[in-house]
Structure formats: C-alpha cells, structure tokens
mmCIF file of C-alpha atoms in Angstrom:
data_model
loop_
_atom_site.group_PDB
_atom_site.id
_atom_site.type_symbol
_atom_site.label_atom_id
_atom_site.label_comp_id
_atom_site.label_asym_id
_atom_site.label_seq_id
_atom_site.Cartn_x
_atom_site.Cartn_y
_atom_site.Cartn_z
ATOM 1 C CA MET A 1 -14.338 -11.394 24.242
ATOM 2 C CA ALA A 2 -13.073 -13.129 21.255
ATOM 3 C CA ASN A 3 -9.400 -14.169 21.227
ATOM 4 C CA PRO A 4 -7.078 -11.237 19.821
ATOM 5 C CA ILE A 5 -5.882 -11.479 16.190
ATOM 6 C CA LYS A 6 -2.378 -12.516 16.394
ATOM 7 C CA VAL A 7 -0.277 -10.220 14.173
ATOM 8 C CA ILE A 8 3.233 -10.317 12.932
ATOM 9 C CA ILE A 9 4.770 -7.404 11.136
ATOM 10 C CA SER A 10 7.363 -7.370 8.517
ATOM 11 C CA GLY A 11 9.643 -4.059 8.471
ATOM 12 C CA PRO A 12 9.066 -2.653 11.905
ATOM 13 C CA ARG A 13 12.002 -0.104 11.958
ATOM 14 C CA GLY A 14 10.370 1.527 8.844
ATOM 15 C CA ARG A 15 8.286 4.800 9.261
ATOM 16 C CA MET A 16 5.126 2.796 8.383
ATOM 17 C CA GLY A 17 6.391 -0.044 10.434
ATOM 18 C CA LYS A 18 6.755 1.826 13.465
ATOM 19 C CA GLU A 19 3.189 3.356 13.116
ATOM 20 C CA ALA A 20 2.017 -0.190 12.598
ATOM 21 C CA VAL A 21 3.642 -1.322 15.615
ATOM 22 C CA LYS A 22 2.088 1.207 17.777
ATOM 23 C CA MET A 23 -1.359 0.842 16.237
ATOM 24 C CA VAL A 24 -1.365 -3.157 16.941
ATOM 25 C CA THR A 25 0.199 -2.815 20.378
ATOM 26 C CA SER A 26 -2.303 -0.006 21.425
ATOM 27 C CA ASN A 27 -5.386 -2.119 20.322
ATOM 28 C CA ASP A 28 -7.010 -4.933 22.552
ATOM 29 C CA ASN A 29 -8.432 -6.652 19.349
ATOM 30 C CA PHE A 30 -4.823 -7.384 18.176
ATOM 31 C CA GLU A 31 -1.789 -9.141 19.533
ATOM 32 C CA LEU A 32 1.712 -8.459 18.186
ATOM 33 C CA VAL A 33 3.299 -11.977 18.301
ATOM 34 C CA GLY A 34 6.571 -11.221 16.501
ATOM 35 C CA VAL A 35 8.093 -9.028 13.954
ATOM 36 C CA VAL A 36 10.601 -9.922 10.703
ATOM 37 C CA ASP A 37 13.322 -7.589 10.347
ATOM 38 C CA ARG A 38 16.740 -8.031 8.107
ATOM 39 C CA ILE A 39 18.706 -7.594 11.193
ATOM 40 C CA ASN A 40 18.347 -7.923 15.100
ATOM 41 C CA GLU A 41 17.701 -11.588 15.154
ATOM 42 C CA GLY A 42 16.604 -12.450 18.575
ATOM 43 C CA LYS A 43 16.449 -9.414 20.243
ATOM 44 C CA LYS A 44 13.345 -8.099 21.699
ATOM 45 C CA LEU A 45 11.710 -4.792 20.150
ATOM 46 C CA TYR A 46 12.630 -2.466 22.964
ATOM 47 C CA GLU A 47 16.498 -3.323 22.547
ATOM 48 C CA VAL A 48 16.315 -2.329 18.956
ATOM 49 C CA ASP A 49 14.685 1.400 19.296
ATOM 50 C CA VAL A 50 13.773 3.513 22.124
ATOM 51 C CA GLU A 51 10.478 3.926 20.804
ATOM 52 C CA PHE A 52 9.466 0.452 21.362
ATOM 53 C CA ASN A 53 9.494 1.126 24.927
ATOM 54 C CA GLN A 54 8.328 -1.954 26.657
ATOM 55 C CA ILE A 55 7.302 -3.915 23.570
ATOM 56 C CA ASP A 56 8.613 -7.300 24.775
ATOM 57 C CA CYS A 57 8.412 -8.930 21.241
ATOM 58 C CA THR A 58 10.663 -10.938 19.377
ATOM 59 C CA VAL A 59 12.548 -9.939 16.359
ATOM 60 C CA TYR A 60 12.912 -12.493 13.832
ATOM 61 C CA THR A 61 15.227 -12.566 10.266
ATOM 62 C CA ASP A 62 13.404 -15.697 8.980
ATOM 63 C CA LEU A 63 9.679 -15.270 8.271
ATOM 64 C CA LYS A 64 9.124 -19.122 8.093
ATOM 65 C CA GLN A 65 10.581 -19.391 11.528
ATOM 66 C CA CYS A 66 8.479 -16.582 13.241
ATOM 67 C CA ILE A 67 5.518 -18.254 11.648
ATOM 68 C CA GLU A 68 6.433 -21.532 13.010
ATOM 69 C CA GLU A 69 7.051 -20.265 16.470
ATOM 70 C CA THR A 70 4.365 -17.670 16.761
ATOM 71 C CA LYS A 71 1.721 -19.052 14.794
ATOM 72 C CA PRO A 72 0.042 -15.763 13.615
ATOM 73 C CA ASP A 73 -3.303 -15.395 12.038
ATOM 74 C CA CYS A 74 -2.210 -12.142 9.979
ATOM 75 C CA LEU A 75 1.339 -10.833 8.414
ATOM 76 C CA VAL A 76 1.251 -6.977 7.981
ATOM 77 C CA GLU A 77 3.725 -6.473 5.416
ATOM 78 C CA LEU A 78 5.733 -3.045 5.185
ATOM 79 C CA SER A 79 9.264 -3.860 4.094
ATOM 80 C CA VAL A 80 10.736 -3.565 0.562
ATOM 81 C CA PRO A 81 9.305 -4.933 -2.784
ATOM 82 C CA GLN A 82 12.549 -7.531 -2.987
ATOM 83 C CA ALA A 83 11.326 -9.071 0.196
ATOM 84 C CA ALA A 84 7.778 -8.486 0.337
ATOM 85 C CA PHE A 85 6.980 -10.888 -2.966
ATOM 86 C CA GLU A 86 8.497 -13.786 -1.115
ATOM 87 C CA HIS A 87 6.983 -12.883 2.215
ATOM 88 C CA ILE A 88 3.604 -12.882 0.836
ATOM 89 C CA LYS A 89 4.042 -16.274 -0.748
ATOM 90 C CA THR A 90 5.200 -17.688 2.437
ATOM 91 C CA ALA A 91 2.505 -16.592 4.408
ATOM 92 C CA LEU A 92 0.098 -17.718 2.053
ATOM 93 C CA ALA A 93 1.599 -21.291 2.047
ATOM 94 C CA TYR A 94 1.434 -21.151 5.941
ATOM 95 C CA LYS A 95 -2.279 -19.924 5.823
ATOM 96 C CA VAL A 96 -1.350 -16.786 7.328
ATOM 97 C CA ARG A 97 -3.424 -13.876 5.917
ATOM 98 C CA PRO A 98 -1.470 -10.951 4.468
ATOM 99 C CA VAL A 99 -2.175 -6.977 4.714
ATOM 100 C CA VAL A 100 0.387 -5.379 2.415
ATOM 101 C CA GLY A 101 1.307 -2.029 2.132
ATOM 102 C CA THR A 102 4.355 -2.485 0.457
ATOM 103 C CA THR A 103 4.383 -0.722 -3.196
ATOM 104 C CA GLY A 104 6.364 -1.612 -6.138
ATOM 105 C CA LEU A 105 4.917 -5.034 -6.968
ATOM 106 C CA ASN A 106 4.806 -5.823 -10.638
ATOM 107 C CA LYS A 107 1.749 -6.866 -12.522
ATOM 108 C CA ASN A 108 3.067 -10.447 -12.883
ATOM 109 C CA GLU A 109 3.841 -10.695 -9.167
ATOM 110 C CA LEU A 110 0.328 -9.471 -8.298
ATOM 111 C CA GLU A 111 -1.143 -11.817 -10.647
ATOM 112 C CA GLU A 112 0.737 -14.867 -9.126
ATOM 113 C CA LEU A 113 -0.111 -13.702 -5.548
ATOM 114 C CA LYS A 114 -3.706 -13.589 -6.668
ATOM 115 C CA ILE A 115 -3.804 -17.050 -8.143
ATOM 116 C CA LYS A 116 -2.259 -18.248 -5.117
ATOM 117 C CA ALA A 117 -4.747 -16.905 -2.679
ATOM 118 C CA ASP A 118 -7.585 -17.485 -4.526
ATOM 119 C CA GLU A 119 -6.728 -20.890 -5.109
ATOM 120 C CA ALA A 120 -6.176 -21.589 -1.470
ATOM 121 C CA ARG A 121 -9.107 -19.633 -0.282
ATOM 122 C CA ILE A 122 -6.961 -17.450 1.952
ATOM 123 C CA GLY A 123 -7.740 -13.883 2.386
ATOM 124 C CA CYS A 124 -5.014 -11.419 1.125
ATOM 125 C CA ILE A 125 -5.290 -7.591 0.834
ATOM 126 C CA ILE A 126 -2.968 -5.470 -0.801
ATOM 127 C CA ALA A 127 -3.310 -1.798 -0.791
ATOM 128 C CA PRO A 128 -1.363 0.800 -2.558
ATOM 129 C CA ASN A 129 -2.502 3.489 0.065
ATOM 130 C CA PHE A 130 -4.300 2.751 3.335
ATOM 131 C CA ALA A 131 -5.467 6.287 4.145
ATOM 132 C CA ILE A 132 -9.285 6.410 3.622
ATOM 133 C CA GLY A 133 -8.887 9.824 2.069
ATOM 134 C CA ALA A 134 -6.749 8.690 -0.373
ATOM 135 C CA VAL A 135 -9.071 5.951 -1.465
ATOM 136 C CA LEU A 136 -12.019 8.239 -1.387
ATOM 137 C CA MET A 137 -9.644 10.647 -3.845
ATOM 138 C CA MET A 138 -9.206 7.792 -6.177
ATOM 139 C CA LYS A 139 -12.968 6.978 -6.065
ATOM 140 C CA PHE A 140 -14.075 10.575 -6.701
ATOM 141 C CA SER A 141 -11.607 10.469 -9.603
ATOM 142 C CA GLN A 142 -12.923 7.768 -11.194
ATOM 143 C CA MET A 143 -16.367 9.208 -11.160
ATOM 144 C CA ALA A 144 -15.103 12.336 -12.177
ATOM 145 C CA ALA A 145 -13.318 10.813 -15.212
ATOM 146 C CA LYS A 146 -16.558 9.556 -16.797
ATOM 147 C CA TYR A 147 -17.369 13.475 -17.627
ATOM 148 C CA PHE A 148 -13.692 14.857 -17.800
ATOM 149 C CA GLN A 149 -11.446 12.766 -20.324
ATOM 150 C CA ASP A 150 -8.358 14.726 -20.129
ATOM 151 C CA VAL A 151 -6.731 13.946 -16.868
ATOM 152 C CA GLU A 152 -3.142 14.575 -15.259
ATOM 153 C CA ILE A 153 -2.377 12.959 -12.033
ATOM 154 C CA ILE A 154 0.712 14.598 -9.791
ATOM 155 C CA GLU A 155 1.774 12.572 -6.967
ATOM 156 C CA MET A 156 4.329 13.895 -4.342
ATOM 157 C CA HIS A 157 6.222 12.017 -1.889
ATOM 158 C CA HIS A 158 9.360 12.173 0.489
ATOM 159 C CA ASN A 159 12.721 11.872 -1.345
ATOM 160 C CA GLN A 160 13.504 8.221 0.389
ATOM 161 C CA LYS A 161 10.729 6.588 -1.689
ATOM 162 C CA LEU A 162 11.833 3.698 -3.965
ATOM 163 C CA ASP A 163 9.358 3.508 -6.633
ATOM 164 C CA ALA A 164 7.988 6.151 -9.090
ATOM 165 C CA PRO A 165 4.801 6.363 -10.039
ATOM 166 C CA SER A 166 3.534 5.772 -6.632
ATOM 167 C CA GLY A 167 1.344 2.696 -6.265
ATOM 168 C CA THR A 168 -1.467 4.839 -5.596
ATOM 169 C CA ALA A 169 -1.057 6.917 -8.734
ATOM 170 C CA ILE A 170 -0.836 3.930 -11.059
ATOM 171 C CA LYS A 171 -4.246 2.368 -8.910
ATOM 172 C CA THR A 172 -5.896 5.914 -9.658
ATOM 173 C CA ALA A 173 -5.083 5.619 -13.434
ATOM 174 C CA GLN A 174 -6.302 2.075 -13.584
ATOM 175 C CA MET A 175 -9.509 3.162 -11.880
ATOM 176 C CA ILE A 176 -9.865 5.926 -14.382
ATOM 177 C CA GLU A 177 -8.892 3.642 -17.032
ATOM 178 C CA ASN A 178 -12.177 1.479 -16.329
ATOM 179 C CA VAL A 179 -14.446 4.533 -17.249
ATOM 180 C CA ARG A 180 -12.217 6.412 -19.735
ATOM 181 C CA ILE A 181 -11.621 6.039 -23.363
ATOM 182 C CA PRO A 182 -8.084 6.116 -24.269
ATOM 183 C CA LYS A 183 -7.050 9.481 -26.051
ATOM 184 C CA LYS A 184 -3.772 11.412 -26.704
ATOM 185 C CA GLN A 185 -3.890 14.519 -24.692
ATOM 186 C CA GLY A 186 -2.243 17.941 -25.437
ATOM 187 C CA HIS A 187 -1.494 19.127 -28.924
ATOM 188 C CA PRO A 188 -1.591 16.071 -31.513
ATOM 189 C CA GLU A 189 2.043 17.413 -32.334
ATOM 190 C CA GLU A 190 3.527 18.015 -29.081
ATOM 191 C CA ILE A 191 7.431 18.127 -28.458
ATOM 192 C CA GLU A 192 9.149 17.407 -25.537
ATOM 193 C CA LYS A 193 12.104 19.563 -25.433
ATOM 194 C CA LEU A 194 13.472 17.646 -22.422
ATOM 195 C CA LYS A 195 12.580 13.940 -22.298
ATOM 196 C CA GLY A 196 9.798 13.010 -19.834
ATOM 197 C CA SER A 197 8.734 16.728 -19.256
ATOM 198 C CA ARG A 198 5.167 15.409 -19.965
ATOM 199 C CA GLY A 199 5.270 12.808 -17.457
ATOM 200 C CA ALA A 200 4.489 9.137 -17.612
ATOM 201 C CA ASP A 201 1.847 8.053 -20.259
ATOM 202 C CA MET A 202 -0.806 5.441 -19.067
ATOM 203 C CA SER A 203 -3.489 5.497 -21.780
ATOM 204 C CA GLY A 204 -2.880 8.830 -22.789
ATOM 205 C CA MET A 205 -3.103 10.100 -19.262
ATOM 206 C CA ARG A 206 -0.133 11.829 -17.916
ATOM 207 C CA ILE A 207 1.519 10.761 -14.589
ATOM 208 C CA HIS A 208 4.163 13.187 -12.697
ATOM 209 C CA SER A 209 6.041 12.262 -9.865
ATOM 210 C CA VAL A 210 7.743 14.881 -7.367
ATOM 211 C CA ARG A 211 10.408 13.546 -4.750
ATOM 212 C CA LEU A 212 11.302 16.226 -2.294
ATOM 213 C CA PRO A 213 12.150 16.332 1.681
ATOM 214 C CA GLY A 214 9.544 17.518 3.840
ATOM 215 C CA LEU A 215 6.867 15.860 1.969
ATOM 216 C CA ILE A 216 4.837 12.629 3.089
ATOM 217 C CA ALA A 217 2.614 11.476 0.668
ATOM 218 C CA HIS A 218 0.241 13.792 -1.454
ATOM 219 C CA GLN A 219 -1.770 13.366 -4.638
ATOM 220 C CA THR A 220 -3.566 15.527 -7.039
ATOM 221 C CA VAL A 221 -5.781 14.836 -10.109
ATOM 222 C CA MET A 222 -6.620 17.432 -12.352
ATOM 223 C CA LEU A 223 -8.957 16.879 -15.056
ATOM 224 C CA GLY A 224 -10.061 19.468 -17.982
ATOM 225 C CA GLY A 225 -13.191 20.143 -19.719
ATOM 226 C CA LEU A 226 -14.442 22.756 -22.113
ATOM 227 C CA GLY A 227 -14.097 26.145 -19.983
ATOM 228 C CA GLU A 228 -13.139 24.240 -16.811
ATOM 229 C CA THR A 229 -11.233 22.334 -14.618
ATOM 230 C CA LEU A 230 -11.773 20.020 -11.594
ATOM 231 C CA THR A 231 -8.999 19.124 -9.033
ATOM 232 C CA ILE A 232 -9.128 16.665 -6.627
ATOM 233 C CA ARG A 233 -6.464 16.502 -3.806
ATOM 234 C CA HIS A 234 -5.285 14.324 -1.106
ATOM 235 C CA ASP A 235 -2.683 15.119 1.557
ATOM 236 C CA SER A 236 -1.068 12.628 4.121
ATOM 237 C CA TYR A 237 0.972 14.843 6.826
ATOM 238 C CA ASN A 238 1.918 11.789 8.861
ATOM 239 C CA ARG A 239 1.895 8.309 8.521
ATOM 240 C CA ALA A 240 -0.723 7.747 11.192
ATOM 241 C CA SER A 241 -2.892 8.710 8.694
ATOM 242 C CA PHE A 242 -2.586 4.977 7.111
ATOM 243 C CA MET A 243 -3.154 3.177 10.313
ATOM 244 C CA THR A 244 -6.971 3.296 9.847
ATOM 245 C CA GLY A 245 -6.800 1.530 6.930
ATOM 246 C CA VAL A 246 -4.258 -0.888 8.060
ATOM 247 C CA LYS A 247 -6.489 -1.754 11.246
ATOM 248 C CA LEU A 248 -9.690 -2.048 9.142
ATOM 249 C CA SER A 249 -7.608 -4.631 6.894
ATOM 250 C CA ILE A 250 -6.310 -6.386 9.535
ATOM 251 C CA GLU A 251 -9.980 -7.188 10.713
ATOM 252 C CA THR A 252 -11.613 -7.460 7.208
ATOM 253 C CA VAL A 253 -8.981 -9.971 5.868
ATOM 254 C CA MET A 254 -9.646 -12.444 8.563
ATOM 255 C CA ASN A 255 -12.964 -12.800 7.070
ATOM 256 C CA LEU A 256 -12.057 -13.097 3.342
ATOM 257 C CA ASP A 257 -11.021 -16.532 1.548
ATOM 258 C CA TYR A 258 -9.824 -14.299 -1.432
ATOM 259 C CA PHE A 259 -7.505 -11.961 -3.040
ATOM 260 C CA VAL A 260 -8.288 -8.059 -2.737
ATOM 261 C CA TYR A 261 -6.233 -5.366 -4.399
ATOM 262 C CA GLY A 262 -7.284 -1.547 -3.181
ATOM 263 C CA LEU A 263 -8.882 -0.541 -0.218
ATOM 264 C CA GLU A 264 -11.596 0.848 -1.909
ATOM 265 C CA ASN A 265 -12.927 -2.879 -2.543
ATOM 266 C CA ILE A 266 -13.379 -3.381 1.162
ATOM 267 C CA LEU A 267 -15.088 -0.062 2.161
ATOM 268 C CA ASP A 268 -18.849 -0.002 2.751
#
C-alpha cells in the first residue's frame, strides 16, 4: 500500500472544516498531520472541540511553522478570503499542493495564483463548489444556455455566508458566458423601482442572492425561451455533501502540475 497523503487543514473549526477533518481522519489514504487556526496555538484538536474526540493533531496559528514541522503533501484551505490568499501562496512556495474551497477570491488574486502554480509546476485546485451535483448543475446549465439565451440565477445560502453572489453562481455565469452572446434581458426600458431588485448584471444575465437561516447551499438556474422555461436546481442539505469533491480533489491534485479552477475540470 502506498504511503498516505499527508494533509493539513486551514479552518478546522468552521462548518466545512469540521466535515473535512472527519473525512480526512476516516480515510486510510489520508493522514491529518496538522491544522491551522487563528487561535488555539499548540493545543490538540480533541482539546479544542468535543466533536474532535481522540483526534491527536496539533493546532498551529502560523502556516509556515505548520508546513515546516509536519511536511505535508496537501493543504485543504477552508478558512476566510482574507487569510486564504496568503495561505495558498505560502503553500505553493513550499511545494505543498492546495485544495481550496474558500470563496471570495477576486479575479486578480486567482490570476496571480494561477501564474504561481503554473510557473512552479505545482498542482492547485480551487473549486467554488465541491458538491458533485452542483458541478453537474453548472455543466447542464451551460449546455442549456446554447439554446436558451435568457438566464436568471438564484443562489440561496445560510445567513452567515460572507460573500455575494456565491462563487458557484459566478462560476455558473462564467461557464454560460462561454456559450451565450451577451444581451440585455427583460424590457428594454425596464425601471427598477427599488435599486437592486433585478439582481446583479453579468453580461445581461441576472444573479440574485438570498441569505436566510435554515438554508445551507442551494442554486436554481432558470432559462426562458419562446413559450417555455427550463429550471435546473441543486440543493446541498448538509456540508457532508461537499466531501466527495474534497476527497477527489486531494487525490487528483497530487498528480497535477498546473492550476485548476472548478471541479468540473477534473471530472471524467
């Protein structure tokens, strides 16, 4: 049996981070060698949260120290945008392959990370959504947009999500842009009685963000044509739904020497 992939996780106390810790520690092909948190320096995971029962893994507040002491193969980055960008750059500098689920990175940051990963020939996967069903929803929406040019995207998330629109909604719109001619939707003299009521405008497509307690991660893509509409929807009811994609990304990134944005690019 090959040696397990040595993994560190940034953001272990977050909702996604906790699921990632469970997934990594329950998989014989992975070894959790460290976690990075903004607090709890030097503690063991089992001392931080009762959910981490018997997980004897050290908490670091400094990513460089964590990498130097644990010698990981892969960084799973699930913290916040303000920290994620620097974490990914640090990982690439140390030849550690990042798998990134943190959303909110801007175009300039993504382009800089792509250049660094490609120049260093180090695999890096950044995915706005790790749910396999969500990726299929994006691909199906792109296919449909060849025939339905009027598109509205409604993304719905829990009320603690920091960024809007979601990374998934933006990625969906970008994929549709590749097959759709930009056009203004709705009445040519449309008037918004309340500013923003028609949502964000991306090449004429409209993106709407909903934030409510009780939601996890949901997206509907509505496409309209002459006398008909097509609705494509995906729902994640818990964060375990993202772990199949995280697992696949960890396994895949070890065999890559370039930057990948979007889980759809590594699915067969």
